[in-house]
Each structure stands twice: as C-alpha cells, then as structure tokens.
PDB file of C-alpha atoms in Angstrom:
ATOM      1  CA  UNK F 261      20.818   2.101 -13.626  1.00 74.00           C
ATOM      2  CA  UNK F 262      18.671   4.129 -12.224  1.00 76.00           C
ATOM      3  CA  UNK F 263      16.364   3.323  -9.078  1.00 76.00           C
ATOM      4  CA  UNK F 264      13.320   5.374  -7.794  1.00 76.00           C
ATOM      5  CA  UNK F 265      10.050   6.625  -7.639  1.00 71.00           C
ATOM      6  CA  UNK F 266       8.896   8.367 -10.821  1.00 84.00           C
ATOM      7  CA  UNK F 267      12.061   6.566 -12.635  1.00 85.00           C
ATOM      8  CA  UNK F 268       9.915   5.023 -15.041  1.00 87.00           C
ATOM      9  CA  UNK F 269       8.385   8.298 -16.141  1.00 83.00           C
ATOM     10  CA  UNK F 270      11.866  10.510 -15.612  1.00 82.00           C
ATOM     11  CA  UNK F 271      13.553   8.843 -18.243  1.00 82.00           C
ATOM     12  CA  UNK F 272      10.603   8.036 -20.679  1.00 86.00           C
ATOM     13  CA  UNK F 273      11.641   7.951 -24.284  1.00 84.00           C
ATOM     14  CA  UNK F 274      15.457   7.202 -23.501  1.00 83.00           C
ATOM     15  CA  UNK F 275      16.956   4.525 -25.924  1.00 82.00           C
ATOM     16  CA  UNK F 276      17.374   1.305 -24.315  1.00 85.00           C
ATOM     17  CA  UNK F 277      15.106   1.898 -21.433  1.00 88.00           C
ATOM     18  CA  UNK F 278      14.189  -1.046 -19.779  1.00 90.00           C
ATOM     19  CA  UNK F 279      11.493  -0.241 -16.568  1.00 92.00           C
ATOM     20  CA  UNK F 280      11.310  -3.021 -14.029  1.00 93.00           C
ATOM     21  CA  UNK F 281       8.702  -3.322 -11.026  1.00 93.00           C
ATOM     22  CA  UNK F 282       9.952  -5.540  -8.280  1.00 93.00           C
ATOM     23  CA  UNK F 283       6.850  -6.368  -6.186  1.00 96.00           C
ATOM     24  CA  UNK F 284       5.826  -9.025  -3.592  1.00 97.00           C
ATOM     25  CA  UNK F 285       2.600 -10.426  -2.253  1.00 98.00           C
ATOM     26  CA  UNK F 286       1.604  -8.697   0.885  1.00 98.00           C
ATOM     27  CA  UNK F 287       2.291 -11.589   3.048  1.00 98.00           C
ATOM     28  CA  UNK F 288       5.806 -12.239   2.022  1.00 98.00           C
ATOM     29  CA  UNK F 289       6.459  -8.121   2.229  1.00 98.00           C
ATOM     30  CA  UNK F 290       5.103  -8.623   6.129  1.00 98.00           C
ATOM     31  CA  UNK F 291       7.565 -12.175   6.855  1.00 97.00           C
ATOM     32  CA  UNK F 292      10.332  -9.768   5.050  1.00 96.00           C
ATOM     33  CA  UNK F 293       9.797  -6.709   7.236  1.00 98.00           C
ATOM     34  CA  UNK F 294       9.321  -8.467  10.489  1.00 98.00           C
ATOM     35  CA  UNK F 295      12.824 -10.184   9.720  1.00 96.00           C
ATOM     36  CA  UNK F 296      14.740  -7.073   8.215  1.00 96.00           C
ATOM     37  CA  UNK F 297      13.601  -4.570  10.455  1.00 96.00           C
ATOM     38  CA  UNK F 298      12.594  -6.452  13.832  1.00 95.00           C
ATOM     39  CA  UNK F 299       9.348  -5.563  13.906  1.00 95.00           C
ATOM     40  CA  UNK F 300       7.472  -6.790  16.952  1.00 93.00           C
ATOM     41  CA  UNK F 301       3.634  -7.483  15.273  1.00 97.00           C
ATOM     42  CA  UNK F 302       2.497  -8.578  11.603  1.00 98.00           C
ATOM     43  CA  UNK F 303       0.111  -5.454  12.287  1.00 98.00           C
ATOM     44  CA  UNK F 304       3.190  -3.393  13.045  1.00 98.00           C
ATOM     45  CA  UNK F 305       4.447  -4.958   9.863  1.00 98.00           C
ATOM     46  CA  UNK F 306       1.326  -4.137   7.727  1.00 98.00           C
ATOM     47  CA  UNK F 307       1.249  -0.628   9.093  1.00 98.00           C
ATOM     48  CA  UNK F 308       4.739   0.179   7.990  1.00 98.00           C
ATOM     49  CA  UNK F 309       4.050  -1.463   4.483  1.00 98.00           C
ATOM     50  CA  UNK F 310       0.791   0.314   3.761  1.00 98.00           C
ATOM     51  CA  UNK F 311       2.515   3.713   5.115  1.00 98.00           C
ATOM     52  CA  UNK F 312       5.214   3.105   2.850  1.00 96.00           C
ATOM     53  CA  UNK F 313       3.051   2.530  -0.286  1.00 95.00           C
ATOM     54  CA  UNK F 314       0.800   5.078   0.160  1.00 96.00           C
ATOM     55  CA  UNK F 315       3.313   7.553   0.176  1.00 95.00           C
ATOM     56  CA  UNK F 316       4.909   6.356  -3.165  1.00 92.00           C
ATOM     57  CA  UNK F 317       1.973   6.327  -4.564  1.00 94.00           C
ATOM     58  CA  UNK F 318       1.058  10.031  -3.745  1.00 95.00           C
ATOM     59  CA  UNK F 319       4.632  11.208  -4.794  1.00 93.00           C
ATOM     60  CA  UNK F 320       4.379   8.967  -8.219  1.00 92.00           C
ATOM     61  CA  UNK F 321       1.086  10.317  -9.183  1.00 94.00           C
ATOM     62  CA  UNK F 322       1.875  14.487  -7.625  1.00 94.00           C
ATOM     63  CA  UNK F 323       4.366  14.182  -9.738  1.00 91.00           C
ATOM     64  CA  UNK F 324       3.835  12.348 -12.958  1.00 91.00           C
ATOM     65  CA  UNK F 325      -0.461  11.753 -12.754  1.00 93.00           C
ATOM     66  CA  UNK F 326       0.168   8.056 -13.059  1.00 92.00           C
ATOM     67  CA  UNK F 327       0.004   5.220 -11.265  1.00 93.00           C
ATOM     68  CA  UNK F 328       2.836   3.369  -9.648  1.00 91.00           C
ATOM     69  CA  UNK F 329       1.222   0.212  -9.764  1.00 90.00           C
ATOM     70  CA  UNK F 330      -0.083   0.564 -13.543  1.00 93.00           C
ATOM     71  CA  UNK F 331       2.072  -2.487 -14.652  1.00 92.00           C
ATOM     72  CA  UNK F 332       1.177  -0.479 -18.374  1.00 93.00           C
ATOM     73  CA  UNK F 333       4.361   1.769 -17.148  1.00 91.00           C
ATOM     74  CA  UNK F 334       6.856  -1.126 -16.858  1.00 93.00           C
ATOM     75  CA  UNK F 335       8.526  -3.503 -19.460  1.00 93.00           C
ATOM     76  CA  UNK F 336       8.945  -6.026 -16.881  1.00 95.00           C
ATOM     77  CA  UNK F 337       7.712  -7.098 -13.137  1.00 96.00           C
ATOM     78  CA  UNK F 338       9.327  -9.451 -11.228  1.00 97.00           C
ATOM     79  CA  UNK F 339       7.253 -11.149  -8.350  1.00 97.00           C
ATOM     80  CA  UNK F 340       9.998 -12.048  -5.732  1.00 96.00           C
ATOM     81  CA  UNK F 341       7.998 -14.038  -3.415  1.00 97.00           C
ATOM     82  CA  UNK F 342       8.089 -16.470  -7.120  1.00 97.00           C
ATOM     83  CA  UNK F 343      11.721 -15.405  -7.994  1.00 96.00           C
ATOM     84  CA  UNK F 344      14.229 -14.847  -5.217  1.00 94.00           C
ATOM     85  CA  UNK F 345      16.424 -11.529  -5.594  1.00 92.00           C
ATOM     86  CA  UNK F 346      19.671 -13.761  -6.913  1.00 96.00           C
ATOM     87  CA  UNK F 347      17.733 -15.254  -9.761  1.00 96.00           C
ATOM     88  CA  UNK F 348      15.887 -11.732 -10.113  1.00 94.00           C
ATOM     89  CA  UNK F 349      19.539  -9.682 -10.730  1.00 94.00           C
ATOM     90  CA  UNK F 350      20.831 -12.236 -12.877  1.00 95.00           C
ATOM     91  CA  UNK F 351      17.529 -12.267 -14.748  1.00 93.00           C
ATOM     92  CA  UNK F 352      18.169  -8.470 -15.641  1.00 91.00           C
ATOM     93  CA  UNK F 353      21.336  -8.221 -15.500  1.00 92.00           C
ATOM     94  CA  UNK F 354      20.969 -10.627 -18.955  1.00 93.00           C
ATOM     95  CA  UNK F 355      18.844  -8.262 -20.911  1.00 87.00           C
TER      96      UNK F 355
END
C-alpha cells in the first residue's frame, strides 16, 4: 500500500493497482478537525482545510498536470461522512 499525493499517477500502469480517494463533505472535514486537532473556530477549521487542499492540489498538478480531485484518476472513492473509516478499511481491505 502505498499512500500519498501523486500516488495515483506514481504507480500508473502497475498490475493490480487499485487507486482509492477518501473524501468528506466540507462540513464533516470542519466537525472532524475541530475535534482532532482542537481547533477553537469552524473558520479556524475551514482555514486549515482549504490551506491544506490547496496545497495538494498545487503539488498533484506541479507534478503530474492533473487534478487531484478528477475522480477519472481513481478506481474507487469512498465518501466517509456516508461510510465510517471501519466499514471503509474493511471495504478495501476485501478487494
């Protein structure tokens, strides 16, 4: 297993490749953060979560041109606010 930015791309072509997006609704990423990392605001929260995207996004795409949201570069996503992170490994860890 391998987990990271640009994974999806790094290993293209590999035999039995299987690319997985884990992803939440904004919301539940802010209730998440504020309870993880004790942050004091949802704005706080927000801020931290937009921060954090943006720079994946500019490292995926400096590095590979694509889009890290572009479910097109993923076999499967897995929203977790739907499907908690138990249910999520065991659902991959079956393929």
């Amino acid at each position: 297993m391998v987990l990271g930015r640009g994974a999806f791309h790094l290993l293209r072509g590999k035999a039995k490749l299987l690319n997985i997006m884990v992803h939440a609704p904004l919301g539940f990423r802010v209730e998440r953060v504020i309870n993880i990392y004790h942050v004091r605001s949802k704005a706080e929260a927000i801020q931290m979560i937009e921060r954090s995207d943006q720079d994946r996004c500019r490292y995926i795409h400096a590095f590979t041109g694509l889009d890290w949201f572009d479910s097109c570069n993923y076999h499967l996503t897995i929203d977790t606010a739907k499907v908690d992170f138990a249910t999520a490994e065991e659902m991959i860890t079956s393929l």
